[in-house]
Each structure stands twice: as structure tokens, then as C-alpha cells.
Amino acid sequence: MPLKLPSRPIQPTSYWAQLVFQFSVPTFIDAWRQKISNSPYSALLLTIHRSIKFIYKCICLICSSSRTNSSEIGRALTIAHTSRILTFTSDYRDNPEANECDMVSERVEGDGISNTWAIWRIDWALRHSKTLMNEKVTLETGSTEVEDVALAIMSVKSIDPVLSPTLISCLNRIRAANRSIQMILERINTPYNPETDAPRLKELWHLLKPNKPLDSLHTKAWQEIGFQGCDPATDFRGSASLGLDALIHFGKRYGKAAQALVEEAVDGGPSWYPWALASINITWWCVSLAKQHNLQYFFLLSSGDVQPFLVLQTRLTLLFHSYWRRLEPAPNVMEFEEKFKCFKCVVGQGLIKGLVGGPGVGWIGEVEPAVVSAS
């Protein structure tokens, strides 16, 4: 049964939509920070950024006799603290009979900071700060308790001690994000092992082709889900075991819809494409983005494992399928590399902002609901 994905062709994007997409972040300053992080001229832009900060600080000192904190971490922390208070107040309003101990225990499990962009700003400032190099290293390596790192940051940046609990919560989220990246890098460096991964290959086949028995692990049948040849191991060299993790996660996440999607991709007539290879390429692309901290927004929502990465990878694989089948004129497999490059260019800009999709490509919000309902 074919999937009921959006079928209308992707319309040309207006200049206004492009402009909105480029600045689709909470503030212009955030857009500027992202420009610095991802520009080939980041060193020059960072110097300009620090010069502007210095001038701003001097103006603040001249215009005010009181101590003014122009620290980016301090300003972002104030926003995070406000978000935390609002969440706590909302919880109390919804459940006024809950005692304080119960509410505090809930805050331990969930820090209450709903403004992830504030944590993203703190993380960005830490990674680009010259005065917090040691704190950044200890936070990444986990060699020091978060509380001690928070005290050091507050001392260097002259941050109000009242904000200490919020800073600790933010640093815990940042450390969890760094841990997620480390786990992904460890997984990508774990080579595919034909002996230990054979059962997982069988699981993948059963997820995507449940009604067709697999006679052997070395068979042309693997081409039916988009591998190049008879041995899938040769296609996992770039993404190692993580590529197989993502394929299995896709099959589990979308169920019957995944089966229909793979069949639609591989048996798509003149517009067919190798689905498994596309997924593996997306895995490798996501790893490169993670190394550059361009997926940090998603990792800041995680608890320090690879699950958010796998969810994001499967959603991108789904989005690419929708993008491919909506292209006009219909592409052929010889255009795969060109179209995939266009896809990465647009979607990559959105991922930095915490968005999955982009103008001229489509949005996961209009694609995934149809697939989830079909699964």
C-alpha cells in the first residue's frame, strides 16, 4: 500500500521565505552567533564579535556607576532562570496541593528550563570563551563535578550566586549533550563485525521484509532494500555499526510504513534510489554535523545517549524520501548525488536552528504524521 505523503510538488521559495528561514531563531544575536560558528571566516567574525562586546562593555561602564554584567553567559543564564521560575510557578498553579519536596524532586528529574535556546547560548559562549578554557575542558571530560565548574564560571564572570542552581542545571544539560556526541563518535568508530552483527542484519531484514524469508546473508536480495550488492557489510564501511543502528531504528520507529517506504524507494521505476545507501549517507552526514556542534540544539534535549541522534537520523531519512519523490521533473538515480547535496545544504541550515526541514525541501511536520498514522 503506497504511503500517503504530501504529493504536491515543492514550490519555488520566495525571497521573503528565505529571509525568514535564515533568521528563524529567537533573536538577531543568535543568528549572528550561528553565522560565526558556521562561516569559513569564523576567526575574523569572532574577532569582530569580541570587539563589539568590548565596546558595549565600555559604554555600560561609562553610562552606569553600578556594576553591569555584560557577560553573554550571565545574560543567557538570566533568561534560563526566568524560564525555570515560570515552569515552577506553572507546576504549582496546576497542582497547588503538592508539597515543596514533591516539586523539588520533579525538578531534579526535569530541570524545568523550557528555553533550550538559553542553554544553547551558554554552551556557545563556553566553547568560544578565552577566559573559560579550563572550565570548558573539565566540563567536556567530566573530570570535575558540575557544581565546581559552575562555581568557577560564576567567579570568573561575576555572576549572581542566586543563579547558581540554574547554571548547574544548564551545565548538566551541556555535559549530557557532550556525552551524547562522545557516544556517537565511539559508535562510528566501532567497525562493522560480520559475526556479531549478523543477527542484527537479520533483524533489519525482518523489519523491512517480514513476509519474505532471508535464505543467506550473502544474497542479491539485499538490493531490494537499497544496498549495492550481495554483502551489506561493504556498505557500512563509512558509517560503521552506527549506520546499521539507524536502519534498524527506522524499521522499528515506522513499522509497516517503513516497509512501504522502502518498497516505494527501491521499486520506484525510473525515479528509484538506493534507500539503504541514502540512509547510511545521512548517518555519516549527521555525524559530521555533530562533530561541528551543529546538532547541539537536539543534543541539549537529550539525557546523554545516542537515542536523539537515531530519532533525528530517521526523521531526516523520511524527509529526504518525501523530498525526492516530490521533485519535478522526477529525478533518476544518476542525479542522486546532486539532489542529496542540495538537500544537505538547505536542511543543514535548519538543523543548526533546531528545525528539521527547510524551504524548497519540505518540513518533517507535514511528512511524519502521515507515516506515523500508517505505521
Coordinates of C-alpha atoms in Angstrom, one line a residue:
M1 CA 0.0 0.0 0.0
P2 CA 1.6 3.3 -1.0
L3 CA 2.2 5.9 1.6
K4 CA 0.0 9.0 1.8
L5 CA 2.8 11.5 1.9
P6 CA 2.4 15.1 0.6
S7 CA 2.3 14.7 -3.1
R8 CA 2.2 18.3 -4.4
P9 CA 5.5 19.4 -6.0
I10 CA 7.7 21.6 -3.9
Q11 CA 7.1 25.2 -4.8
P12 CA 9.9 27.7 -5.5
T13 CA 10.8 29.6 -2.4
S14 CA 10.2 33.3 -2.2
Y15 CA 12.9 35.7 -1.1
W16 CA 10.8 36.6 1.9
A17 CA 10.6 32.9 3.0
Q18 CA 14.3 32.6 2.6
L19 CA 14.9 35.6 4.7
V20 CA 12.6 34.4 7.5
F21 CA 14.3 31.0 7.4
Q22 CA 17.7 32.5 7.7
F23 CA 16.7 34.4 10.8
S24 CA 14.3 31.9 12.3
V25 CA 15.9 32.0 15.7
P26 CA 14.8 33.8 18.9
T27 CA 17.0 36.9 18.3
F28 CA 19.2 38.5 15.7
I29 CA 22.1 37.9 18.1
D30 CA 21.5 34.2 17.9
A31 CA 21.6 34.4 14.1
W32 CA 24.9 36.2 14.4
R33 CA 26.3 33.6 16.7
Q34 CA 25.3 30.8 14.3
K35 CA 26.9 32.7 11.4
I36 CA 30.1 32.9 13.4
S37 CA 30.1 29.2 14.2
N38 CA 29.5 28.0 10.7
S39 CA 31.3 30.6 8.5
P40 CA 34.6 29.8 6.8
Y41 CA 35.6 33.2 8.1
S42 CA 34.7 32.3 11.7
A43 CA 38.0 33.5 13.1
L44 CA 37.6 37.0 11.7
L45 CA 33.9 37.2 12.7
L46 CA 34.7 36.1 16.2
T47 CA 37.3 38.9 16.5
I48 CA 34.6 41.4 15.3
H49 CA 32.2 39.9 17.8
R50 CA 34.6 40.3 20.7
S51 CA 35.4 43.9 19.7
I52 CA 31.7 44.7 19.7
K53 CA 31.4 43.1 23.2
F54 CA 34.4 45.2 24.4
I55 CA 32.9 48.4 23.1
Y56 CA 29.5 47.6 24.6
K57 CA 31.1 46.8 28.0
C58 CA 32.9 50.2 27.9
I59 CA 29.7 52.0 27.2
C60 CA 28.0 50.3 30.0
L61 CA 30.7 51.2 32.4
I62 CA 30.7 54.8 31.3
C63 CA 26.9 55.2 31.4
S64 CA 26.3 53.4 34.7
S65 CA 28.1 53.6 38.0
S66 CA 26.8 50.3 39.1
R67 CA 28.4 47.0 38.2
T68 CA 26.9 45.9 34.9
N69 CA 27.3 42.3 33.8
S70 CA 27.9 42.2 30.0
S71 CA 28.8 38.5 30.1
E72 CA 26.9 36.5 27.4
I73 CA 26.7 33.6 29.9
G74 CA 25.2 35.9 32.5
R75 CA 22.5 37.2 30.2
A76 CA 21.6 33.8 28.9
L77 CA 21.6 32.4 32.4
T78 CA 19.1 35.1 33.4
I79 CA 16.8 34.0 30.6
A80 CA 17.2 30.4 31.7
H81 CA 16.5 31.3 35.3
T82 CA 13.3 33.1 34.3
S83 CA 12.2 30.1 32.3
R84 CA 12.8 27.8 35.3
I85 CA 10.8 30.1 37.6
L86 CA 7.9 30.2 35.2
T87 CA 7.9 26.4 34.9
F88 CA 8.0 26.0 38.6
T89 CA 5.2 28.6 39.0
S90 CA 3.1 26.8 36.4
D91 CA 3.5 23.5 38.1
Y92 CA 2.4 25.0 41.4
R93 CA -0.6 26.6 39.8
D94 CA -1.6 23.3 38.2
N95 CA -1.1 21.4 41.4
P96 CA -1.3 23.7 44.4
E97 CA -1.7 20.8 46.9
A98 CA 1.7 19.3 46.0
N99 CA 4.2 19.9 48.8
E100 CA 7.6 21.6 48.2
C101 CA 9.5 18.3 48.5
D102 CA 7.5 16.7 45.7
M103 CA 8.0 19.7 43.4
V104 CA 11.7 19.8 44.1
S105 CA 12.1 16.1 43.3
E106 CA 10.3 16.7 40.0
R107 CA 12.7 19.5 39.2
V108 CA 15.6 17.1 39.8
E109 CA 14.3 14.8 37.1
G110 CA 13.4 17.7 34.7
D111 CA 15.3 20.9 35.3
G112 CA 12.3 23.0 34.4
I113 CA 14.3 25.1 31.8
S114 CA 11.9 25.2 28.8
N115 CA 14.0 27.7 26.9
T116 CA 16.6 25.5 25.3
W117 CA 17.9 28.4 23.3
A118 CA 19.2 29.9 26.6
I119 CA 21.2 26.8 27.3
W120 CA 22.4 26.8 23.7
R121 CA 23.7 30.4 24.2
I122 CA 25.6 29.3 27.4
D123 CA 27.1 26.4 25.6
W124 CA 28.1 28.6 22.6
A125 CA 29.7 31.1 24.9
L126 CA 31.6 28.4 26.8
R127 CA 33.0 26.9 23.6
H128 CA 34.2 30.3 22.3
S129 CA 35.4 31.9 25.6
K130 CA 39.1 32.6 26.1
T131 CA 38.8 33.0 29.8
L132 CA 36.9 29.7 30.5
M133 CA 39.2 27.3 28.6
N134 CA 39.8 25.1 31.7
E135 CA 36.1 25.0 32.6
K136 CA 35.2 24.0 29.1
V137 CA 37.7 21.1 29.1
T138 CA 36.6 19.9 32.5
L139 CA 33.0 20.0 31.5
E140 CA 33.7 18.0 28.3
T141 CA 35.9 15.4 30.0
G142 CA 33.8 15.0 33.1
S143 CA 36.9 15.2 35.3
T144 CA 35.3 17.8 37.7
E145 CA 31.9 17.9 39.3
V146 CA 29.4 20.2 37.6
E147 CA 29.0 22.2 40.9
D148 CA 32.7 23.0 40.9
V149 CA 32.6 24.1 37.3
A150 CA 29.7 26.3 38.0
L151 CA 31.4 28.0 40.9
A152 CA 34.5 28.6 38.7
I153 CA 32.4 30.2 35.9
M154 CA 30.5 32.3 38.4
S155 CA 33.7 33.6 39.9
V156 CA 35.3 34.4 36.5
K157 CA 32.2 36.0 35.1
S158 CA 31.0 37.7 38.3
I159 CA 27.6 36.0 38.1
D160 CA 25.0 36.5 40.9
P161 CA 25.1 33.4 43.2
V162 CA 21.3 33.3 43.1
L163 CA 21.6 31.9 39.6
S164 CA 23.8 29.0 40.8
P165 CA 21.1 26.3 40.7
T166 CA 20.1 27.3 37.2
L167 CA 23.7 27.3 36.0
I168 CA 24.2 23.9 37.4
S169 CA 21.1 22.6 35.6
C170 CA 22.3 24.2 32.3
L171 CA 25.8 22.7 32.7
N172 CA 24.3 19.2 33.3
R173 CA 22.4 19.5 30.1
I174 CA 25.6 20.6 28.3
R175 CA 27.5 17.8 29.7
A176 CA 24.8 15.3 28.7
A177 CA 25.0 16.8 25.1
N178 CA 28.7 16.3 25.1
R179 CA 28.3 12.8 26.3
S180 CA 25.9 12.1 23.5
I181 CA 28.4 13.3 21.0
Q182 CA 31.2 11.1 22.5
M183 CA 28.9 8.0 22.4
I184 CA 28.1 8.7 18.7
L185 CA 31.8 9.1 17.9
E186 CA 32.6 5.8 19.7
R187 CA 29.8 4.1 17.8
I188 CA 31.0 5.4 14.5
N189 CA 34.5 4.1 15.3
T190 CA 33.2 0.7 16.0
P191 CA 33.7 -1.3 12.8
Y192 CA 31.0 -3.5 11.4
N193 CA 31.6 -7.0 12.5
P194 CA 30.1 -9.7 10.3
E195 CA 30.0 -12.2 13.1
T196 CA 28.4 -10.2 15.9
D197 CA 26.3 -8.0 13.6
A198 CA 24.8 -10.9 11.6
P199 CA 21.8 -11.3 13.9
R200 CA 21.1 -7.5 13.7
L201 CA 21.2 -7.8 9.9
K202 CA 18.6 -10.5 10.1
E203 CA 16.5 -8.3 12.3
L204 CA 16.7 -5.5 9.8
W205 CA 15.5 -7.7 7.0
H206 CA 12.7 -9.0 9.2
L207 CA 11.6 -5.4 9.9
L208 CA 11.6 -4.3 6.3
K209 CA 10.7 -7.6 4.5
P210 CA 8.7 -9.6 7.1
N211 CA 6.9 -11.7 4.5
K212 CA 10.0 -12.8 2.6
P213 CA 12.4 -15.2 4.2
L214 CA 16.1 -14.5 4.0
D215 CA 18.0 -17.5 2.7
S216 CA 21.5 -16.2 3.2
L217 CA 23.4 -13.1 4.5
H218 CA 25.2 -13.0 1.1
T219 CA 22.4 -12.6 -1.4
K220 CA 21.2 -10.2 -4.1
A221 CA 18.0 -9.9 -2.0
W222 CA 19.7 -7.1 -0.1
Q223 CA 19.4 -4.9 -3.2
E224 CA 15.6 -4.9 -2.5
I225 CA 16.1 -2.6 0.4
G226 CA 18.8 -0.4 -1.3
F227 CA 22.2 -2.0 -0.7
Q228 CA 24.7 -2.1 -3.5
G229 CA 25.5 -5.8 -3.8
C230 CA 25.2 -9.1 -2.1
D231 CA 27.1 -8.2 1.1
P232 CA 25.7 -5.3 3.1
A233 CA 29.0 -5.2 5.1
T234 CA 30.7 -3.4 2.2
D235 CA 28.2 -0.5 2.5
F236 CA 28.8 0.0 6.2
R237 CA 32.5 0.9 6.0
G238 CA 31.8 4.6 6.2
S239 CA 29.2 4.7 9.0
A240 CA 30.3 1.5 10.8
S241 CA 27.8 0.0 13.3
L242 CA 26.0 3.3 13.7
G243 CA 24.7 3.0 10.1
L244 CA 23.1 -0.3 11.0
D245 CA 21.7 1.1 14.2
A246 CA 19.9 3.8 12.2
L247 CA 18.5 1.4 9.7
I248 CA 17.1 -0.8 12.4
H249 CA 15.7 2.2 14.3
F250 CA 13.9 3.4 11.2
G251 CA 12.2 0.0 10.8
K252 CA 11.2 -0.1 14.4
R253 CA 10.0 3.5 14.5
Y254 CA 7.8 3.5 11.4
G255 CA 6.8 -0.2 11.2
K256 CA 4.6 -1.0 8.2
A257 CA 5.1 2.5 6.9
A258 CA 8.8 1.8 6.7
Q259 CA 8.2 -1.3 4.7
A260 CA 6.0 0.6 2.2
L261 CA 8.5 3.5 2.0
V262 CA 11.5 1.2 1.2
E263 CA 9.5 -0.6 -1.4
E264 CA 8.4 2.8 -2.9
A265 CA 12.0 4.0 -3.0
V266 CA 13.7 0.9 -4.4
D267 CA 10.8 -0.1 -6.8
G268 CA 10.1 3.4 -7.8
G269 CA 10.5 2.9 -11.5
P270 CA 12.7 5.5 -13.3
S271 CA 12.8 7.5 -10.0
W272 CA 14.1 4.7 -7.8
Y273 CA 17.0 5.3 -5.5
P274 CA 19.0 3.0 -3.1
W275 CA 17.2 3.6 0.2
A276 CA 19.7 1.9 2.4
L277 CA 22.7 3.8 0.9
A278 CA 20.8 7.0 1.3
S279 CA 20.2 6.3 5.0
I280 CA 23.9 5.4 5.5
N281 CA 24.9 8.7 3.8
I282 CA 22.6 10.6 6.1
T283 CA 24.1 8.9 9.1
W284 CA 27.6 9.9 8.1
W285 CA 26.4 13.5 7.3
C286 CA 24.8 13.7 10.8
V287 CA 28.0 12.5 12.4
S288 CA 29.9 15.3 10.7
L289 CA 27.4 17.8 11.9
A290 CA 27.6 16.5 15.4
K291 CA 31.4 16.9 15.4
Q292 CA 30.9 20.5 14.4
H293 CA 28.3 21.0 17.2
N294 CA 25.7 21.8 14.6
L295 CA 23.2 19.4 16.2
Q296 CA 23.7 20.9 19.6
Y297 CA 20.1 22.1 20.0
F298 CA 18.9 18.5 19.7
F299 CA 21.5 17.0 22.0
L300 CA 20.7 19.6 24.7
L301 CA 17.3 18.0 24.9
S302 CA 18.8 14.5 25.5
S303 CA 19.8 12.6 28.6
G304 CA 23.3 11.7 27.3
D305 CA 22.7 8.8 24.9
V306 CA 22.5 8.2 21.2
Q307 CA 18.7 7.9 21.0
P308 CA 18.2 11.6 20.0
F309 CA 20.7 11.1 17.2
L310 CA 18.9 8.0 15.9
V311 CA 15.5 9.7 16.0
L312 CA 16.8 12.7 14.1
Q313 CA 18.5 10.5 11.5
T314 CA 15.3 8.5 10.9
R315 CA 13.3 11.7 10.5
L316 CA 15.9 13.1 8.0
T317 CA 15.8 9.8 6.1
L318 CA 12.0 10.1 5.9
L319 CA 12.2 13.8 4.9
F320 CA 14.7 13.0 2.1
H321 CA 12.3 10.4 0.7
S322 CA 9.5 12.9 0.6
Y323 CA 11.8 15.5 -1.0
W324 CA 13.0 13.0 -3.6
R325 CA 9.5 11.9 -4.7
R326 CA 8.1 15.5 -4.9
L327 CA 10.9 16.8 -7.2
E328 CA 9.8 17.9 -10.6
P329 CA 10.8 16.8 -13.1
A330 CA 11.2 13.4 -11.5
P331 CA 14.8 12.7 -10.9
N332 CA 16.7 9.5 -11.7
V333 CA 19.3 7.7 -9.7
M334 CA 22.1 9.3 -11.6
E335 CA 21.1 12.6 -10.1
F336 CA 21.1 11.2 -6.6
E337 CA 24.4 12.9 -5.5
E338 CA 23.4 16.3 -6.8
K339 CA 19.9 16.2 -5.2
F340 CA 21.4 14.9 -1.9
K341 CA 23.9 17.8 -1.9
C342 CA 21.0 20.3 -2.3
F343 CA 19.1 18.6 0.4
K344 CA 22.0 18.8 2.8
C345 CA 22.7 22.4 2.0
V346 CA 19.1 23.6 2.9
V347 CA 18.3 21.2 5.7
G348 CA 21.7 21.7 7.4
Q349 CA 20.9 25.4 7.9
G350 CA 17.7 24.4 9.6
L351 CA 19.3 21.8 11.9
I352 CA 21.6 24.4 13.4
K353 CA 18.4 26.3 14.4
G354 CA 16.7 23.2 15.8
L355 CA 14.5 22.8 12.7
V356 CA 14.0 19.7 10.6
G357 CA 13.4 20.8 7.1
G358 CA 13.7 23.9 5.0
P359 CA 12.3 26.0 2.2
G360 CA 12.4 24.1 -1.1
V361 CA 12.7 20.8 0.7
G362 CA 9.7 20.4 3.0
W363 CA 9.2 20.1 6.7
I364 CA 9.1 17.0 8.8
G365 CA 5.9 18.3 10.5
E366 CA 4.0 17.8 7.2
V367 CA 5.5 14.5 6.4
E368 CA 5.9 12.4 9.6
P369 CA 2.2 12.5 10.8
A370 CA 1.1 10.6 7.7
V371 CA 3.8 8.0 8.2
V372 CA 3.1 7.5 11.9
S373 CA -0.6 7.0 11.3
A374 CA 0.2 4.4 8.7
S375 CA 2.6 2.5 10.9

